[in-house]
């Protein structure tokens, strides 16, 4: 039986990952400081004999015995990671040092949940892993982008210097049940607004694009990446390559939810990337992975979830 540590395990992606690990028979230690995650996301696992929840902040050392580590701890939505930007950088950088130190001591294989944000506002489209990115080092998104870039650096230096078995995935916009309703991300915003009969807030003119991956597909990719041959470190992009503008997304949400909502236009936030689409050729080749759930089906599941939790 594998003993698996999931940092950030009570968050959106982390809780789905814990579900899948427990389901397949792993012994799971979920560590979280509940900054953006919640016990509710893993409440259904608490009585499982092979699931354990620990309140802990990854910026502090952690001494446990495990075989595998998934490092997801870090607020992911712009409004959350900008609330306390210094803590965001510390979580990415000190957090990475601590989990890497842990992996080194116990000889665990370790996976980093990196992000498409390492590409910044890209001049290359779609983004392949070889692209080095265009990131503002001093802007309001930098605490997250540069923190995640430094974490990647640390992963590769621990790999080169201490021969750690590392895996790095760059996750593109992912959505689904258990997203935080108030995290300000576009999918949760649009769905919650539509369900409440409010107008959907389009930032800028809505022509900027993103590519949205359903959570189940993403977790498949992460699990497959952890089990790839030892020499394959990544970084590897994980995401859905179907690209939509925010106007197209709003139309889809409105057609699923119905109701009286219209669109209202708000200013575009600083450093908001114009476009983003993963090149997933490497994931297809190395993991045999590609996403299966289309936007309409994924949005339906997510709408059903928010209807339930918001009682709308
Ligand atoms: P989330 O905010 O729901 O989850 C992050 C979790 O980390 C939360 O449970 C939070 O409480 C916990 N956390 C934050 N700081 C911590 C700390 N110092 N110590 C311990 N726990 C801490 O976000 P998510 O969408 O589930 O993202 C999970 C990971 O995936 C993040 O590392 C994020 O950067 C990455 N990612 C997500 C997306 C996406 O679209 N969802 C895209 C790219 C990358
Ligand atoms: N660390 C940890 N758990 C462990 C081993 C190490 O949290 O099981 C932390 C430790 O506090 C240290 C960091 O990981 O600050 C990096 O460890 P490493 O051994 O790489 O560096 P060093 O201890 O030599 O600074
Ligand atoms: N966005 C929007 N309305 C909202 C929230 C976000 O138009 O209510 C836009 C935002 O400006 C960005 C895109 O949607 O261009 C995706 O934003 P999100 O915060 O979900 O993710 P990220 O910018 O990190 O990709």
Tab-separated table of N, CA, C and O and ligand atoms in Angstrom, residues 8 10-14 31-37 56-59 72-76 87 91 113-116 144 148 171-174 185, ligand 1:
chain	number	residue	atom	x	y	z
A	8	UNK	N	-2.510	20.649	0.442
A	8	UNK	CA	-3.633	21.356	-0.189
A	8	UNK	C	-4.770	20.392	-0.502
A	8	UNK	O	-5.590	20.644	-1.377
A	10	UNK	N	-7.480	19.641	1.006
A	10	UNK	CA	-8.877	20.010	1.296
A	10	UNK	C	-9.387	21.061	0.317
A	10	UNK	O	-10.471	21.609	0.490
A	11	UNK	N	-8.591	21.348	-0.708
A	11	UNK	CA	-9.008	22.325	-1.714
A	11	UNK	C	-9.820	21.664	-2.822
A	11	UNK	O	-10.177	20.476	-2.739
A	12	UNK	N	-10.068	22.432	-3.851
A	12	UNK	CA	-10.872	21.959	-4.989
A	12	UNK	C	-10.208	20.729	-5.645
A	12	UNK	O	-10.739	19.614	-5.592
A	13	UNK	N	-9.034	20.907	-6.214
A	13	UNK	CA	-8.389	19.779	-6.894
A	13	UNK	C	-7.931	18.721	-5.902
A	13	UNK	O	-8.079	17.518	-6.143
A	14	UNK	N	-7.376	19.176	-4.767
A	14	UNK	CA	-6.818	18.251	-3.777
A	14	UNK	C	-7.855	17.266	-3.268
A	14	UNK	O	-7.568	16.078	-3.088
A	31	UNK	N	-2.954	17.215	4.030
A	31	UNK	CA	-2.451	18.310	4.855
A	31	UNK	C	-2.965	19.628	4.277
A	31	UNK	O	-2.875	19.848	3.074
A	32	UNK	N	-3.517	20.477	5.144
A	32	UNK	CA	-4.090	21.727	4.635
A	32	UNK	C	-4.195	22.729	5.788
A	32	UNK	O	-4.425	22.336	6.927
A	33	UNK	N	-4.017	24.002	5.468
A	33	UNK	CA	-4.227	25.021	6.516
A	33	UNK	C	-5.604	25.689	6.383
A	33	UNK	O	-5.897	26.635	7.103
A	34	UNK	N	-6.424	25.194	5.467
A	34	UNK	CA	-7.811	25.669	5.262
A	34	UNK	C	-7.892	27.145	4.893
A	34	UNK	O	-8.873	27.806	5.202
A	35	UNK	N	-6.861	27.658	4.235
A	35	UNK	CA	-6.915	29.060	3.799
A	35	UNK	C	-8.013	29.229	2.745
A	35	UNK	O	-8.877	30.096	2.860
A	36	UNK	N	-7.988	28.411	1.723
A	36	UNK	CA	-9.066	28.468	0.725
A	36	UNK	C	-9.821	27.147	0.647
A	36	UNK	O	-10.909	27.089	0.080
A	37	UNK	N	-9.262	26.093	1.204
A	37	UNK	CA	-9.946	24.800	1.207
A	37	UNK	C	-10.821	24.688	2.437
A	37	UNK	O	-10.838	25.585	3.283
A	56	UNK	N	-2.133	21.918	8.859
A	56	UNK	CA	-0.710	22.264	8.863
A	56	UNK	C	-0.448	23.253	7.739
A	56	UNK	O	-1.020	23.153	6.659
A	57	UNK	N	0.450	24.198	8.000
A	57	UNK	CA	0.843	25.182	6.993
A	57	UNK	C	2.181	24.730	6.403
A	57	UNK	O	3.169	24.578	7.140
A	58	UNK	N	2.232	24.538	5.103
A	58	UNK	CA	3.439	23.967	4.474
A	58	UNK	C	4.647	24.905	4.506
A	58	UNK	O	5.745	24.484	4.142
A	59	UNK	N	4.446	26.162	4.932
A	59	UNK	CA	5.621	27.022	5.067
A	59	UNK	C	6.444	26.624	6.294
A	59	UNK	O	7.537	27.126	6.495
A	72	UNK	N	0.084	20.345	-3.724
A	72	UNK	CA	-0.941	21.230	-4.306
A	72	UNK	C	-1.183	22.473	-3.458
A	72	UNK	O	-1.961	23.337	-3.857
A	73	UNK	N	-0.593	22.539	-2.271
A	73	UNK	CA	-0.917	23.648	-1.364
A	73	UNK	C	-0.533	24.979	-1.985
A	73	UNK	O	0.634	25.224	-2.281
A	74	UNK	N	-1.499	25.822	-2.215
A	74	UNK	CA	-1.312	27.184	-2.733
A	74	UNK	C	-2.676	27.703	-3.175
A	74	UNK	O	-3.375	27.003	-3.918
A	75	UNK	N	-3.053	28.897	-2.728
A	75	UNK	CA	-4.312	29.443	-3.251
A	75	UNK	C	-4.171	29.634	-4.755
A	75	UNK	O	-3.104	30.021	-5.235
A	76	UNK	N	-5.240	29.368	-5.507
A	76	UNK	CA	-5.099	29.340	-6.964
A	76	UNK	C	-5.880	30.435	-7.670
A	76	UNK	O	-5.610	30.725	-8.832
A	87	UNK	N	2.357	35.822	1.737
A	87	UNK	CA	2.094	34.431	2.148
A	87	UNK	C	1.985	33.516	0.920
A	87	UNK	O	2.392	32.357	0.970
A	91	UNK	N	4.197	30.324	0.487
A	91	UNK	CA	3.593	28.994	0.343
A	91	UNK	C	4.223	28.258	-0.827
A	91	UNK	O	4.573	27.082	-0.717
A	113	UNK	N	2.208	20.604	-8.420
A	113	UNK	CA	1.101	21.193	-9.189
A	113	UNK	C	1.530	22.591	-9.597
A	113	UNK	O	1.356	23.553	-8.859
A	114	UNK	N	2.141	22.686	-10.777
A	114	UNK	CA	2.497	23.997	-11.297
A	114	UNK	C	1.341	24.508	-12.154
A	114	UNK	O	0.235	23.955	-12.107
A	115	UNK	N	1.584	25.525	-12.908
A	115	UNK	CA	0.457	26.211	-13.530
A	115	UNK	C	0.806	26.803	-14.892
A	115	UNK	O	1.970	27.149	-15.149
A	116	UNK	N	-0.199	26.986	-15.705
A	116	UNK	CA	-0.032	27.683	-16.980
A	116	UNK	C	0.406	29.126	-16.758
A	116	UNK	O	0.903	29.764	-17.689
A	144	UNK	N	2.076	34.864	-7.339
A	144	UNK	CA	1.671	33.506	-7.737
A	144	UNK	C	2.571	32.995	-8.855
A	144	UNK	O	3.170	31.922	-8.740
A	148	UNK	N	5.409	30.184	-8.313
A	148	UNK	CA	5.305	28.874	-8.967
A	148	UNK	C	6.524	28.607	-9.855
A	148	UNK	O	6.964	27.466	-9.995
A	171	UNK	N	-0.765	22.979	-14.844
A	171	UNK	CA	-2.217	22.840	-14.954
A	171	UNK	C	-2.810	24.097	-15.584
A	171	UNK	O	-2.498	25.211	-15.162
A	172	UNK	N	-3.653	23.888	-16.582
A	172	UNK	CA	-4.399	24.996	-17.203
A	172	UNK	C	-5.784	25.057	-16.553
A	172	UNK	O	-6.225	24.083	-15.937
A	173	UNK	N	-6.465	26.171	-16.733
A	173	UNK	CA	-7.751	26.431	-16.054
A	173	UNK	C	-8.618	25.169	-15.920
A	173	UNK	O	-9.027	24.600	-16.937
A	174	UNK	N	-8.880	24.803	-14.693
A	174	UNK	CA	-9.675	23.608	-14.420
A	174	UNK	C	-10.895	24.003	-13.589
A	174	UNK	O	-10.802	24.903	-12.752
A	185	UNK	N	-13.156	33.054	-9.704
A	185	UNK	CA	-12.764	32.529	-11.016
A	185	UNK	C	-13.952	32.589	-11.954
A	185	UNK	O	-15.108	32.598	-11.532
B	1	LIG	P1	-7.662	25.677	-3.915
B	1	LIG	O1	-7.459	27.057	-3.421
B	1	LIG	O2	-9.042	25.115	-3.863
B	1	LIG	O3	-6.704	24.656	-3.182
B	1	LIG	C1	-5.487	25.003	-2.579
B	1	LIG	C2	-5.453	24.358	-1.208
B	1	LIG	O4	-4.195	24.666	-0.585
B	1	LIG	C3	-6.551	24.874	-0.276
B	1	LIG	O5	-7.174	23.792	0.368
B	1	LIG	C4	-5.781	25.751	0.716
B	1	LIG	O6	-6.411	25.833	1.983
B	1	LIG	C5	-4.438	25.036	0.752
B	1	LIG	N1	-3.333	25.908	1.184
B	1	LIG	C6	-3.055	27.173	0.771
B	1	LIG	N2	-1.949	27.620	1.384
B	1	LIG	C7	-1.519	26.621	2.207
B	1	LIG	C8	-0.433	26.489	3.109
B	1	LIG	N3	0.450	27.475	3.290
B	1	LIG	N4	-0.308	25.322	3.783
B	1	LIG	C9	-1.200	24.315	3.614
B	1	LIG	N5	-2.243	24.388	2.783
B	1	LIG	C10	-2.400	25.540	2.078
B	1	LIG	O7	-7.118	25.654	-5.413
B	1	LIG	P2	-7.090	24.482	-6.483
B	1	LIG	O8	-7.758	24.997	-7.693
B	1	LIG	O9	-7.543	23.196	-5.895
B	1	LIG	O10	-5.533	24.402	-6.795
B	1	LIG	C11	-4.711	23.379	-6.298
B	1	LIG	C12	-3.316	23.512	-6.877
B	1	LIG	O11	-3.382	23.418	-8.299
B	1	LIG	C13	-2.664	24.838	-6.560
B	1	LIG	O12	-1.294	24.623	-6.281
B	1	LIG	C14	-2.826	25.630	-7.837
B	1	LIG	O13	-1.786	26.565	-8.004
B	1	LIG	C15	-2.781	24.536	-8.890
B	1	LIG	N6	-3.503	24.960	-10.107
B	1	LIG	C16	-4.861	24.979	-10.166
B	1	LIG	C17	-5.495	25.415	-11.328
B	1	LIG	C18	-6.990	25.444	-11.469
B	1	LIG	O14	-7.483	25.873	-12.514
B	1	LIG	N7	-7.769	24.995	-10.533
B	1	LIG	C19	-4.738	25.847	-12.428
B	1	LIG	C20	-3.354	25.829	-12.306
B	1	LIG	C21	-2.744	25.371	-11.153
